[in-house]
Short mmCIF file of C-alpha atoms in Angstrom, two decimals:
data_model
loop_
_atom_site.label_atom_id
_atom_site.label_comp_id
_atom_site.label_asym_id
_atom_site.label_seq_id
_atom_site.Cartn_x
_atom_site.Cartn_y
_atom_site.Cartn_z
CA MET Z 1 262.33 -11.97 105.64
CA THR Z 2 258.91 -13.65 106.22
CA ALA Z 3 255.76 -11.90 105.41
CA GLN Z 4 253.25 -10.84 107.02
CA SER Z 5 249.54 -12.33 105.61
CA THR Z 6 247.14 -9.65 107.32
CA ALA Z 7 243.55 -10.12 107.74
CA PRO Z 8 240.69 -7.97 105.41
CA ARG Z 9 240.43 -5.30 107.69
CA PRO Z 10 235.76 -5.26 107.15
CA SER Z 11 234.12 -2.85 104.88
CA ALA Z 12 232.01 -0.65 106.89
CA LEU Z 13 229.10 -1.49 104.10
CA ASP Z 14 229.80 -4.89 105.06
CA GLY Z 15 227.09 -4.25 109.15
CA ALA Z 16 225.58 -1.39 106.74
CA ARG Z 17 223.93 -3.72 104.76
CA LEU Z 18 221.67 -5.58 106.57
CA ARG Z 19 220.03 -2.93 108.24
CA ALA Z 20 216.66 -2.28 108.04
CA GLY Z 21 216.57 2.12 108.81
CA GLY Z 22 218.98 2.22 106.49
CA VAL Z 23 217.95 0.66 104.02
CA VAL Z 24 214.53 3.05 104.40
CA ALA Z 25 215.81 6.22 104.58
CA SER Z 26 217.86 5.11 101.80
CA GLU Z 27 215.28 4.60 99.68
CA ALA Z 28 213.19 7.58 101.70
CA LEU Z 29 216.60 9.79 99.81
CA LYS Z 30 216.42 7.95 96.51
CA LEU Z 31 212.93 8.96 96.66
CA ALA Z 32 212.68 12.64 97.85
CA THR Z 33 216.15 13.06 96.21
CA VAL Z 34 214.25 13.37 92.37
CA ARG Z 35 212.65 16.04 91.32
CA SER Z 36 209.79 14.66 89.61
CA THR Z 37 208.87 13.42 92.95
CA TRP Z 38 207.87 16.57 95.47
CA TRP Z 39 206.06 17.58 90.35
CA SER Z 40 204.12 14.87 90.67
CA LEU Z 41 202.72 16.22 94.48
CA TRP Z 42 202.61 19.42 94.03
CA VAL Z 43 200.43 18.75 90.72
CA SER Z 44 197.84 16.59 92.75
CA VAL Z 45 197.55 18.75 95.21
CA LEU Z 46 196.64 21.58 93.05
CA LEU Z 47 194.33 19.62 90.80
CA ALA Z 48 192.18 17.82 94.36
CA LEU Z 49 191.93 22.65 95.89
CA GLY Z 50 191.54 23.60 92.10
CA LEU Z 51 188.43 20.40 91.67
CA ALA Z 52 187.24 21.38 95.32
CA ALA Z 53 187.10 25.11 94.15
CA ILE Z 54 184.90 24.83 91.26
CA LEU Z 55 182.64 21.71 92.52
CA GLY Z 56 182.05 23.86 96.06
CA GLY Z 57 181.41 27.30 93.58
CA THR Z 58 178.49 24.58 91.78
CA LEU Z 59 176.84 23.56 95.64
CA ASP Z 60 173.83 25.40 96.22
CA GLY Z 61 170.46 25.16 97.36
CA VAL Z 62 170.88 23.10 101.18
CA GLU Z 63 170.38 23.83 103.53
CA SER Z 64 170.62 20.69 106.53
CA VAL Z 65 173.69 20.47 107.90
CA GLU Z 66 173.70 16.07 107.32
CA GLY Z 67 173.03 17.51 103.32
CA ALA Z 68 175.81 19.29 102.70
CA THR Z 69 178.37 16.70 105.41
CA GLN Z 70 177.33 14.77 102.18
CA LEU Z 71 177.54 16.52 99.70
CA ALA Z 72 180.95 18.28 100.64
CA ALA Z 73 182.45 14.77 101.93
CA THR Z 74 181.91 12.94 98.55
CA ALA Z 75 182.85 15.98 96.16
CA ALA Z 76 186.01 16.13 98.56
CA THR Z 77 187.05 12.58 96.88
CA VAL Z 78 185.62 12.96 93.35
CA HIS Z 79 189.85 13.40 92.74
CA LEU Z 80 191.05 10.71 93.58
CA GLN Z 81 190.76 8.36 90.48
CA LEU Z 82 192.76 11.55 89.40
CA VAL Z 83 195.69 11.69 92.09
CA GLY Z 84 195.64 7.58 91.82
CA LEU Z 85 196.75 7.66 88.53
CA VAL Z 86 199.61 10.16 89.26
CA VAL Z 87 200.75 8.00 92.60
CA ALA Z 88 200.07 4.77 90.18
CA VAL Z 89 202.66 6.77 87.47
CA LEU Z 90 204.64 8.11 90.68
CA GLY Z 91 205.74 4.00 92.08
CA ALA Z 92 206.27 2.80 88.90
CA LEU Z 93 208.94 5.16 87.76
CA SER Z 94 210.32 4.85 91.51
CA ILE Z 95 211.19 1.40 90.99
CA GLY Z 96 211.17 0.98 86.89
CA GLY Z 97 213.27 4.26 85.66
CA GLU Z 98 215.96 1.98 87.98
CA TYR Z 99 216.13 -0.94 85.50
CA THR Z 100 216.41 1.27 83.14
CA THR Z 101 219.51 3.45 83.92
CA GLY Z 102 220.69 0.59 85.33
CA MET Z 103 221.27 2.26 88.69
CA ILE Z 104 219.55 -0.72 90.20
CA ARG Z 105 222.79 -3.32 90.21
CA SER Z 106 224.58 0.25 93.33
CA THR Z 107 220.98 -0.50 95.30
CA TYR Z 108 221.31 -4.71 94.92
CA THR Z 109 224.90 -4.54 95.26
CA ALA Z 110 225.06 -1.68 98.37
CA VAL Z 111 221.29 -5.05 100.23
CA PRO Z 112 222.42 -7.67 98.66
CA ARG Z 113 219.28 -10.03 99.55
CA ARG Z 114 217.03 -7.17 97.40
CA LEU Z 115 214.24 -7.69 99.08
CA PRO Z 116 215.26 -5.51 101.80
CA SER Z 117 215.11 -3.24 99.38
CA LEU Z 118 211.73 -4.04 97.59
CA LEU Z 119 209.80 -3.93 100.82
CA ALA Z 120 212.02 -0.22 102.11
CA ARG Z 121 210.64 0.89 98.41
CA THR Z 122 207.06 0.14 98.06
CA GLY Z 123 206.47 1.55 102.50
CA THR Z 124 207.85 5.02 101.19
CA VAL Z 125 206.44 4.82 98.18
CA ALA Z 126 202.75 4.35 99.71
CA LEU Z 127 203.58 6.05 102.74
CA ALA Z 128 203.97 9.06 100.59
CA ALA Z 129 201.14 8.49 98.93
CA PHE Z 130 198.68 8.72 102.22
CA VAL Z 131 200.49 11.23 103.35
CA LEU Z 132 198.86 12.91 99.64
CA GLY Z 133 195.77 11.25 100.20
CA LEU Z 134 195.52 13.15 104.05
CA ILE Z 135 196.80 16.91 102.56
CA THR Z 136 194.38 16.11 98.97
CA THR Z 137 191.33 15.49 100.89
CA GLY Z 138 191.56 16.43 104.08
CA GLY Z 139 192.58 19.50 101.99
CA SER Z 140 188.73 19.28 99.98
CA PHE Z 141 186.58 18.18 102.13
CA ALA Z 142 187.85 21.93 104.02
CA LEU Z 143 187.73 24.29 101.39
CA ILE Z 144 183.77 22.89 99.98
CA ALA Z 145 183.68 22.85 104.00
CA VAL Z 146 183.60 27.00 104.10
CA GLN Z 147 182.31 27.54 100.97
CA LEU Z 148 179.54 25.60 102.29
CA ALA Z 149 179.65 27.52 105.39
CA GLY Z 150 179.15 30.88 103.84
CA LYS Z 151 175.79 29.97 101.96
CA GLY Z 152 174.58 28.69 104.80
CA ALA Z 153 174.88 25.17 105.61
CA ALA Z 154 178.39 23.99 107.50
CA PRO Z 155 179.34 21.04 107.39
CA VAL Z 156 180.13 18.59 110.14
CA VAL Z 157 183.35 15.93 110.86
CA ASP Z 158 182.60 13.10 112.23
CA GLY Z 159 183.57 9.66 112.37
CA GLU Z 160 182.15 8.26 109.21
CA VAL Z 161 183.35 11.94 107.51
CA LEU Z 162 186.87 10.94 108.76
CA GLY Z 163 186.57 7.42 107.55
CA ALA Z 164 186.08 8.34 104.19
CA LEU Z 165 188.67 11.48 104.04
CA VAL Z 166 191.38 8.47 105.61
CA GLY Z 167 189.99 5.51 103.81
CA GLY Z 168 190.71 7.80 100.64
CA ALA Z 169 194.07 8.30 102.02
CA PHE Z 170 195.08 4.62 102.17
CA HIS Z 171 192.99 3.18 98.48
CA LEU Z 172 196.10 5.58 96.94
CA ALA Z 173 198.52 3.73 99.48
CA VAL Z 174 197.66 1.00 97.60
CA LEU Z 175 198.07 1.86 94.45
CA GLY Z 176 201.52 3.44 95.85
CA ALA Z 177 202.11 0.14 96.33
CA PHE Z 178 200.04 -2.09 93.43
CA SER Z 179 202.01 -0.05 90.91
CA VAL Z 180 205.92 -0.57 91.99
CA GLY Z 181 205.46 -4.36 92.78
CA LEU Z 182 204.37 -4.05 89.14
CA GLY Z 183 207.32 -1.51 88.02
CA ALA Z 184 209.27 -4.47 89.89
CA LEU Z 185 207.99 -7.66 88.56
CA LEU Z 186 207.98 -5.95 84.86
CA ARG Z 187 210.68 -4.19 85.06
CA SER Z 188 209.59 -0.78 82.71
CA SER Z 189 208.12 1.58 83.51
CA ALA Z 190 206.43 2.32 80.77
CA ALA Z 191 204.58 -1.21 81.41
CA ALA Z 192 203.77 -0.52 84.56
CA ILE Z 193 202.45 2.04 83.73
CA GLY Z 194 200.62 0.95 80.78
CA THR Z 195 199.01 -1.96 83.20
CA ALA Z 196 198.34 -0.53 86.01
CA VAL Z 197 196.34 2.09 83.45
CA GLY Z 198 194.51 -1.23 82.47
CA VAL Z 199 193.53 -1.87 85.80
CA LEU Z 200 191.85 1.77 86.99
CA PHE Z 201 190.32 2.57 84.20
CA VAL Z 202 190.42 -0.34 80.76
CA LEU Z 203 189.38 -3.36 83.23
CA PRO Z 204 185.77 -1.64 84.89
CA ILE Z 205 185.43 -0.66 81.28
CA VAL Z 206 185.55 -3.84 79.81
CA VAL Z 207 184.58 -5.75 83.26
CA SER Z 208 180.87 -3.95 82.41
CA LEU Z 209 180.52 -4.17 79.23
CA ALA Z 210 180.41 -7.55 79.57
CA GLY Z 211 178.13 -8.14 83.17
CA ALA Z 212 175.20 -6.67 80.22
CA LEU Z 213 176.71 -8.11 77.04
CA LEU Z 214 176.35 -11.38 79.02
CA ASP Z 215 172.88 -10.48 81.40
CA ALA Z 216 174.90 -12.31 84.39
CA GLN Z 217 174.81 -10.88 87.22
CA TRP Z 218 177.84 -12.43 88.70
CA ILE Z 219 180.09 -10.27 86.39
CA THR Z 220 178.41 -7.66 88.21
CA ASP Z 221 179.50 -8.53 91.92
CA ALA Z 222 182.53 -9.29 91.03
CA SER Z 223 183.28 -5.84 89.64
CA ARG Z 224 182.03 -4.32 93.86
CA TYR Z 225 185.98 -6.20 93.79
CA LEU Z 226 188.84 -4.04 90.89
CA LEU Z 227 190.30 -2.10 92.79
CA SER Z 228 189.16 1.59 91.13
CA SER Z 229 185.48 0.75 92.51
CA LEU Z 230 187.27 -0.87 96.14
CA GLY Z 231 188.62 2.65 95.90
CA THR Z 232 184.66 4.50 95.79
CA THR Z 233 183.96 2.02 98.50
CA LEU Z 234 186.48 3.73 101.23
CA SER Z 235 186.47 7.05 100.29
CA ARG Z 236 183.10 7.18 100.77
CA LEU Z 237 180.32 7.10 103.86
CA PRO Z 238 178.87 3.74 104.29
CA ASP Z 239 175.13 4.97 102.90
CA GLU Z 240 176.77 6.32 99.46
CA SER Z 241 179.24 3.70 98.45
CA GLY Z 242 176.59 1.75 96.72
CA THR Z 243 178.97 -1.14 96.18
CA GLY Z 244 177.25 -3.18 98.68
CA VAL Z 245 181.06 -4.18 99.68
CA GLY Z 246 182.04 -3.72 103.26
CA VAL Z 247 184.40 -1.58 105.06
CA GLY Z 248 186.94 -4.06 106.42
CA THR Z 249 186.35 -6.19 102.99
CA ALA Z 250 186.67 -3.34 101.11
CA VAL Z 251 190.34 -2.78 103.21
CA LEU Z 252 191.51 -6.78 103.12
CA ALA Z 253 190.33 -6.78 98.76
CA SER Z 254 192.54 -3.31 97.88
CA LEU Z 255 195.91 -5.90 100.14
CA ALA Z 256 195.29 -8.15 97.92
CA TRP Z 257 195.88 -6.26 94.97
CA ALA Z 258 198.91 -5.00 96.33
CA ALA Z 259 199.81 -8.26 97.53
CA ALA Z 260 199.69 -9.69 93.90
CA ALA Z 261 201.30 -7.79 92.42
CA LEU Z 262 203.79 -7.88 94.80
CA VAL Z 263 204.07 -11.50 95.39
CA PRO Z 264 205.54 -11.93 92.09
CA ALA Z 265 207.71 -8.93 93.04
CA LEU Z 266 209.49 -10.27 95.15
CA LEU Z 267 209.44 -13.42 94.26
CA VAL Z 268 211.45 -12.85 90.93
CA THR Z 269 213.42 -10.64 92.56
CA ARG Z 270 215.30 -12.19 94.61
CA VAL Z 271 216.50 -14.84 91.29
CA ARG Z 272 216.48 -13.79 89.16
CA ASP Z 273 219.42 -11.48 87.10
CA VAL Z 274 219.93 -7.47 86.81
#
């Protein structure tokens, strides 16, 4: 009697591990099934629309269409700083929470190369933030436009207005990618959130004080490329940003901020233990 040797049957998971579509779908499903994701999105929308309603109610004395358009476009993006904080927290939690609970081991077992998983997560969060930005900026502009139209000055939607609204959404997408990179790099939600808050709110104050105390023009010039300043450039009409940075330059500089967090995160994620 001879023993028969049977080759192990290939697991269906072995073929699925390398499929990009499956990895993206998995990350999107994880983001969509977390309750905090929906709370964050709803809070952001309500916050943006509520602020727009308040601002729209206070805008008076606008007679020209051009003036109404400028005011509506500016007021429609005022919320981006607050919503940007929500997006940064969401991005940090999306991966930092897995390190805290240990679920990251299951994630990287399913995707042994790790990098596709991190890239898919980054893209998913960035896309969600971009869509959120389109909803909040577009909804805010529409709400303010209705209020101004009732006062006799209806804003118009032209290429510059659309550019400002889409630019604001792009800024939120960059913040989402940046915060995911921080979460993967630091492996801690709290540390990633703290770093994001520092970059968005503390660093501009420090740079502004340093420029004033040292009377250094180069510091003032450099402050235009801070992440928060770039968001202002992207979300305002060209003649109202006041930063002296072109839109194309602002897009590239924003992508550089995202890369500054993501590239180190990708490098260390590939080699270190989880």
